[in-house]
């Protein structure tokens, strides 16, 4: 009797790190559904909790959840940001991640196996100048992952977070050139990362090969990370 293929949902799966992760998981034989605002298998907004709950009912049991959906928000000094900008970025990057976990983790826990891979950023550890909202949102995802990892530690569901330095993705096309130059200059390897490099780490964290790591932060930063 053959073992059924693992199933996965990758948010933000139409491009960038999400698309790379989906491609890599499919290479491992995982049945992947991508979710994005457009251009994915499923069109949905991660801030829409009801839509996610309906999706959970429609696609059935899920083994792997990769939370790649996110936005950068404004490139501006903290004092020039607005409450509305803060709410928008936090709603997508933090509450969106919470929404998908609340929709799909209960089923994983009930079946005794699951892998959740969240995406944060080196900005969430170091704080990037003029990206206070983005940095704060990604710090929240790190703390969320640590908390959930502890809550689910004996359930068979592992929750980990990846913190990339700057990666060559469409998201960074909107990053101001001076900011991009600054954050690339912080990388000892003196280059930006490639999506497929990050996807390899996703594939590991989504697999049975990882078994004693949860609530952990995995840097992929070309040497930038120092803790």
Coordinates of N, CA, C and O in Angstrom, one line a residue, residues 67-135:
X67 N 3.6 29.9 5.0 CA 3.0 31.3 5.0 C 4.0 32.3 4.4 O 4.9 32.8 5.1
X68 N 3.9 32.5 3.1 CA 4.8 33.3 2.4 C 4.2 34.7 2.0 O 4.9 35.6 1.6
X69 N 2.8 34.8 2.1 CA 2.2 36.0 1.8 C 2.6 37.2 2.7 O 2.7 37.0 3.9
X70 N 2.9 38.3 2.1 CA 3.4 39.5 2.8 C 3.5 40.7 2.0 O 3.7 40.6 0.7
X71 N 3.6 41.8 2.6 CA 3.8 43.1 1.9 C 4.9 43.9 2.7 O 5.1 43.7 3.9
X72 N 5.6 44.8 2.0 CA 6.7 45.5 2.6 C 6.1 46.8 3.3 O 6.6 47.1 4.4
X73 N 5.1 47.4 2.7 CA 4.6 48.7 3.2 C 5.5 49.8 2.9 O 6.4 49.7 2.1
X74 N 5.3 51.0 3.5 CA 6.0 52.2 3.1 C 7.4 52.2 3.5 O 7.9 51.7 4.5
X75 N 8.2 52.8 2.6 CA 9.6 53.1 2.9 C 9.7 54.6 3.4 O 9.7 55.5 2.6
X76 N 9.6 54.8 4.7 CA 9.5 56.1 5.3 C 10.0 56.1 6.7 O 10.0 55.1 7.4
X77 N 10.5 57.2 7.2 CA 10.8 57.3 8.6 C 9.6 57.0 9.5 O 8.5 57.3 9.1
X78 N 9.9 56.5 10.7 CA 8.8 56.1 11.6 C 7.8 57.3 11.8 O 6.6 57.1 11.8
X79 N 8.3 58.5 12.0 CA 7.5 59.6 12.4 C 6.6 60.0 11.2 O 5.6 60.8 11.4
X80 N 6.9 59.6 10.0 CA 6.1 59.9 8.8 C 5.1 58.8 8.5 O 4.3 59.0 7.5
X81 N 5.1 57.7 9.2 CA 4.1 56.7 8.9 C 2.7 57.0 9.6 O 2.7 57.8 10.5
X82 N 1.7 56.3 9.1 CA 0.4 56.6 9.6 C -0.2 55.3 10.2 O 0.2 54.2 9.9
X83 N -1.2 55.5 11.1 CA -1.9 54.3 11.7 C -2.5 53.4 10.6 O -2.4 52.2 10.8
X84 N -3.0 54.0 9.6 CA -3.6 53.2 8.5 C -2.5 52.3 7.8 O -2.8 51.1 7.5
X85 N -1.3 52.8 7.6 CA -0.2 52.0 7.0 C 0.2 50.9 8.0 O 0.4 49.8 7.6
X86 N 0.2 51.2 9.3 CA 0.6 50.2 10.2 C -0.5 49.1 10.3 O -0.1 47.9 10.2
X87 N -1.7 49.4 10.3 CA -2.8 48.4 10.3 C -2.8 47.5 9.1 O -3.0 46.3 9.1
X88 N -2.5 48.1 7.9 CA -2.5 47.4 6.6 C -1.4 46.3 6.6 O -1.6 45.1 6.3
X89 N -0.2 46.7 7.0 CA 0.9 45.8 6.9 C 0.8 44.7 8.0 O 1.0 43.5 7.8
X90 N 0.4 45.1 9.2 CA 0.2 44.1 10.3 C -0.9 43.2 10.0 O -0.8 42.0 10.3
X91 N -1.9 43.7 9.3 CA -3.1 42.8 9.0 C -2.7 41.7 8.0 O -3.1 40.6 8.2
X92 N -1.9 42.1 7.0 CA -1.4 41.1 6.1 C -0.3 40.2 6.7 O -0.5 38.9 6.7
X93 N 0.7 40.8 7.2 CA 1.9 40.0 7.6 C 1.7 39.2 8.9 O 2.3 38.1 9.0
X94 N 1.0 39.8 9.8 CA 0.8 39.1 11.1 C -0.6 38.4 11.2 O -0.6 37.2 11.4
X95 N -1.6 39.2 11.1 CA -3.0 38.6 11.2 C -3.2 37.6 10.1 O -3.8 36.5 10.3
X96 N -2.7 37.8 8.9 CA -2.8 36.9 7.8 C -2.2 35.5 8.1 O -2.8 34.5 7.8
X97 N -1.0 35.6 8.7 CA -0.4 34.3 9.2 C -1.2 33.6 10.3 O -1.4 32.4 10.3
X98 N -1.7 34.4 11.2 CA -2.5 33.9 12.3 C -3.8 33.2 11.7 O -4.2 32.1 12.1
X99 N -4.4 33.9 10.7 CA -5.6 33.4 10.1 C -5.4 32.0 9.5 O -6.2 31.1 9.6
X100 N -4.3 31.8 8.7 CA -4.1 30.5 8.1 C -3.8 29.5 9.1 O -4.3 28.3 9.0
X101 N -3.1 29.8 10.1 CA -2.8 28.8 11.2 C -4.0 28.4 11.9 O -4.2 27.2 12.2
X102 N -4.9 29.4 12.2 CA -6.1 29.0 12.9 C -7.0 28.2 12.0 O -7.8 27.3 12.6
X103 N -6.9 28.4 10.7 CA -7.8 27.6 9.8 C -7.3 26.2 9.6 O -8.1 25.2 9.5
X104 N -6.0 26.0 9.6 CA -5.4 24.7 9.2 C -4.7 23.9 10.3 O -4.6 22.7 10.2
X105 N -4.2 24.5 11.3 CA -3.5 23.8 12.3 C -4.4 22.8 13.1 O -3.9 21.7 13.4
X106 N -5.6 23.2 13.4 CA -6.4 22.2 14.2 C -6.5 20.8 13.5 O -6.5 19.8 14.2
X107 N -6.7 20.8 12.2 CA -6.7 19.6 11.5 C -5.4 18.8 11.6 O -5.4 17.6 11.7
X108 N -4.3 19.5 11.5 CA -3.0 18.9 11.6 C -2.9 18.2 13.0 O -2.4 17.1 13.2
X109 N -3.2 19.0 14.0 CA -3.1 18.5 15.4 C -4.0 17.3 15.6 O -3.6 16.4 16.3
X110 N -5.2 17.3 15.0 CA -6.1 16.2 15.2 C -5.5 14.9 14.6 O -5.8 13.8 15.0
X111 N -4.7 15.1 13.5 CA -4.2 13.9 12.8 C -2.8 13.6 13.3 O -2.2 12.5 12.9
X112 N -2.2 14.4 14.2 CA -0.9 14.1 14.8 C 0.3 14.4 14.0 O 1.4 13.9 14.3
X113 N 0.2 15.1 12.9 CA 1.3 15.4 12.1 C 1.1 16.7 11.3 O 0.0 16.9 10.7
X114 N 2.1 17.6 11.3 CA 2.0 18.8 10.5 C 3.3 19.6 10.5 O 4.1 19.4 11.4
X115 N 3.4 20.4 9.5 CA 4.6 21.3 9.4 C 4.1 22.6 9.0 O 3.4 22.8 8.0
X116 N 4.4 23.6 9.8 CA 4.1 25.0 9.5 C 5.4 25.8 9.3 O 6.3 25.7 10.2
X117 N 5.6 26.4 8.2 CA 6.8 27.2 7.9 C 6.4 28.6 7.6 O 5.7 28.9 6.6
X118 N 6.7 29.5 8.6 CA 6.4 30.9 8.4 C 7.6 31.7 7.8 O 8.7 31.3 8.0
X119 N 7.3 32.8 7.2 CA 8.3 33.6 6.6 C 8.4 34.9 7.4 O 7.3 35.6 7.5
X120 N 9.5 35.2 8.0 CA 9.7 36.5 8.6 C 10.8 37.2 7.8 O 10.8 37.2 6.5
X121 N 11.8 37.8 8.4 CA 12.8 38.5 7.7 C 14.0 38.9 8.6 O 13.7 39.0 9.9
X122 N 15.1 39.1 8.1 CA 16.2 39.6 9.0 C 15.8 41.0 9.5 O 16.3 41.4 10.6
X123 N 14.9 41.7 8.8 CA 14.4 43.0 9.3 C 13.7 42.8 10.7 O 13.7 43.7 11.5
X124 N 13.1 41.6 10.9 CA 12.4 41.4 12.2 C 13.4 41.1 13.3 O 13.0 41.2 14.5
X125 N 14.7 40.9 13.0 CA 15.7 40.7 14.0 C 16.5 41.9 14.2 O 16.8 42.3 15.3
X126 N 16.9 42.5 13.1 CA 17.8 43.7 13.2 C 17.1 45.0 13.1 O 17.6 46.0 13.7
X127 N 15.9 45.1 12.4 CA 15.3 46.4 12.2 C 16.0 47.1 11.1 O 17.1 47.5 11.2
X128 N 15.3 47.3 10.0 CA 15.8 48.1 8.9 C 15.4 49.5 8.9 O 14.2 49.8 9.1
X129 N 16.3 50.5 8.8 CA 15.9 51.9 8.8 C 14.9 52.2 7.7 O 14.9 51.7 6.6
X130 N 13.9 53.0 8.1 CA 12.8 53.5 7.2 C 11.9 52.3 6.8 O 11.1 52.5 5.9
X131 N 12.0 51.2 7.5 CA 11.1 50.1 7.3 C 10.6 49.6 8.6 O 10.6 48.4 8.9
X132 N 10.2 50.6 9.5 CA 9.8 50.2 10.8 C 8.5 49.4 10.9 O 8.5 48.4 11.7
X133 N 7.6 49.6 10.0 CA 6.4 48.8 10.0 C 6.7 47.4 9.6 O 6.3 46.4 10.3
X134 N 7.4 47.2 8.5 CA 7.7 45.9 8.0 C 8.6 45.1 9.1 O 8.3 44.0 9.4
X135 N 9.6 45.8 9.6 CA 10.4 45.2 10.6 C 9.6 44.7 11.8 O 9.8 43.6 12.3

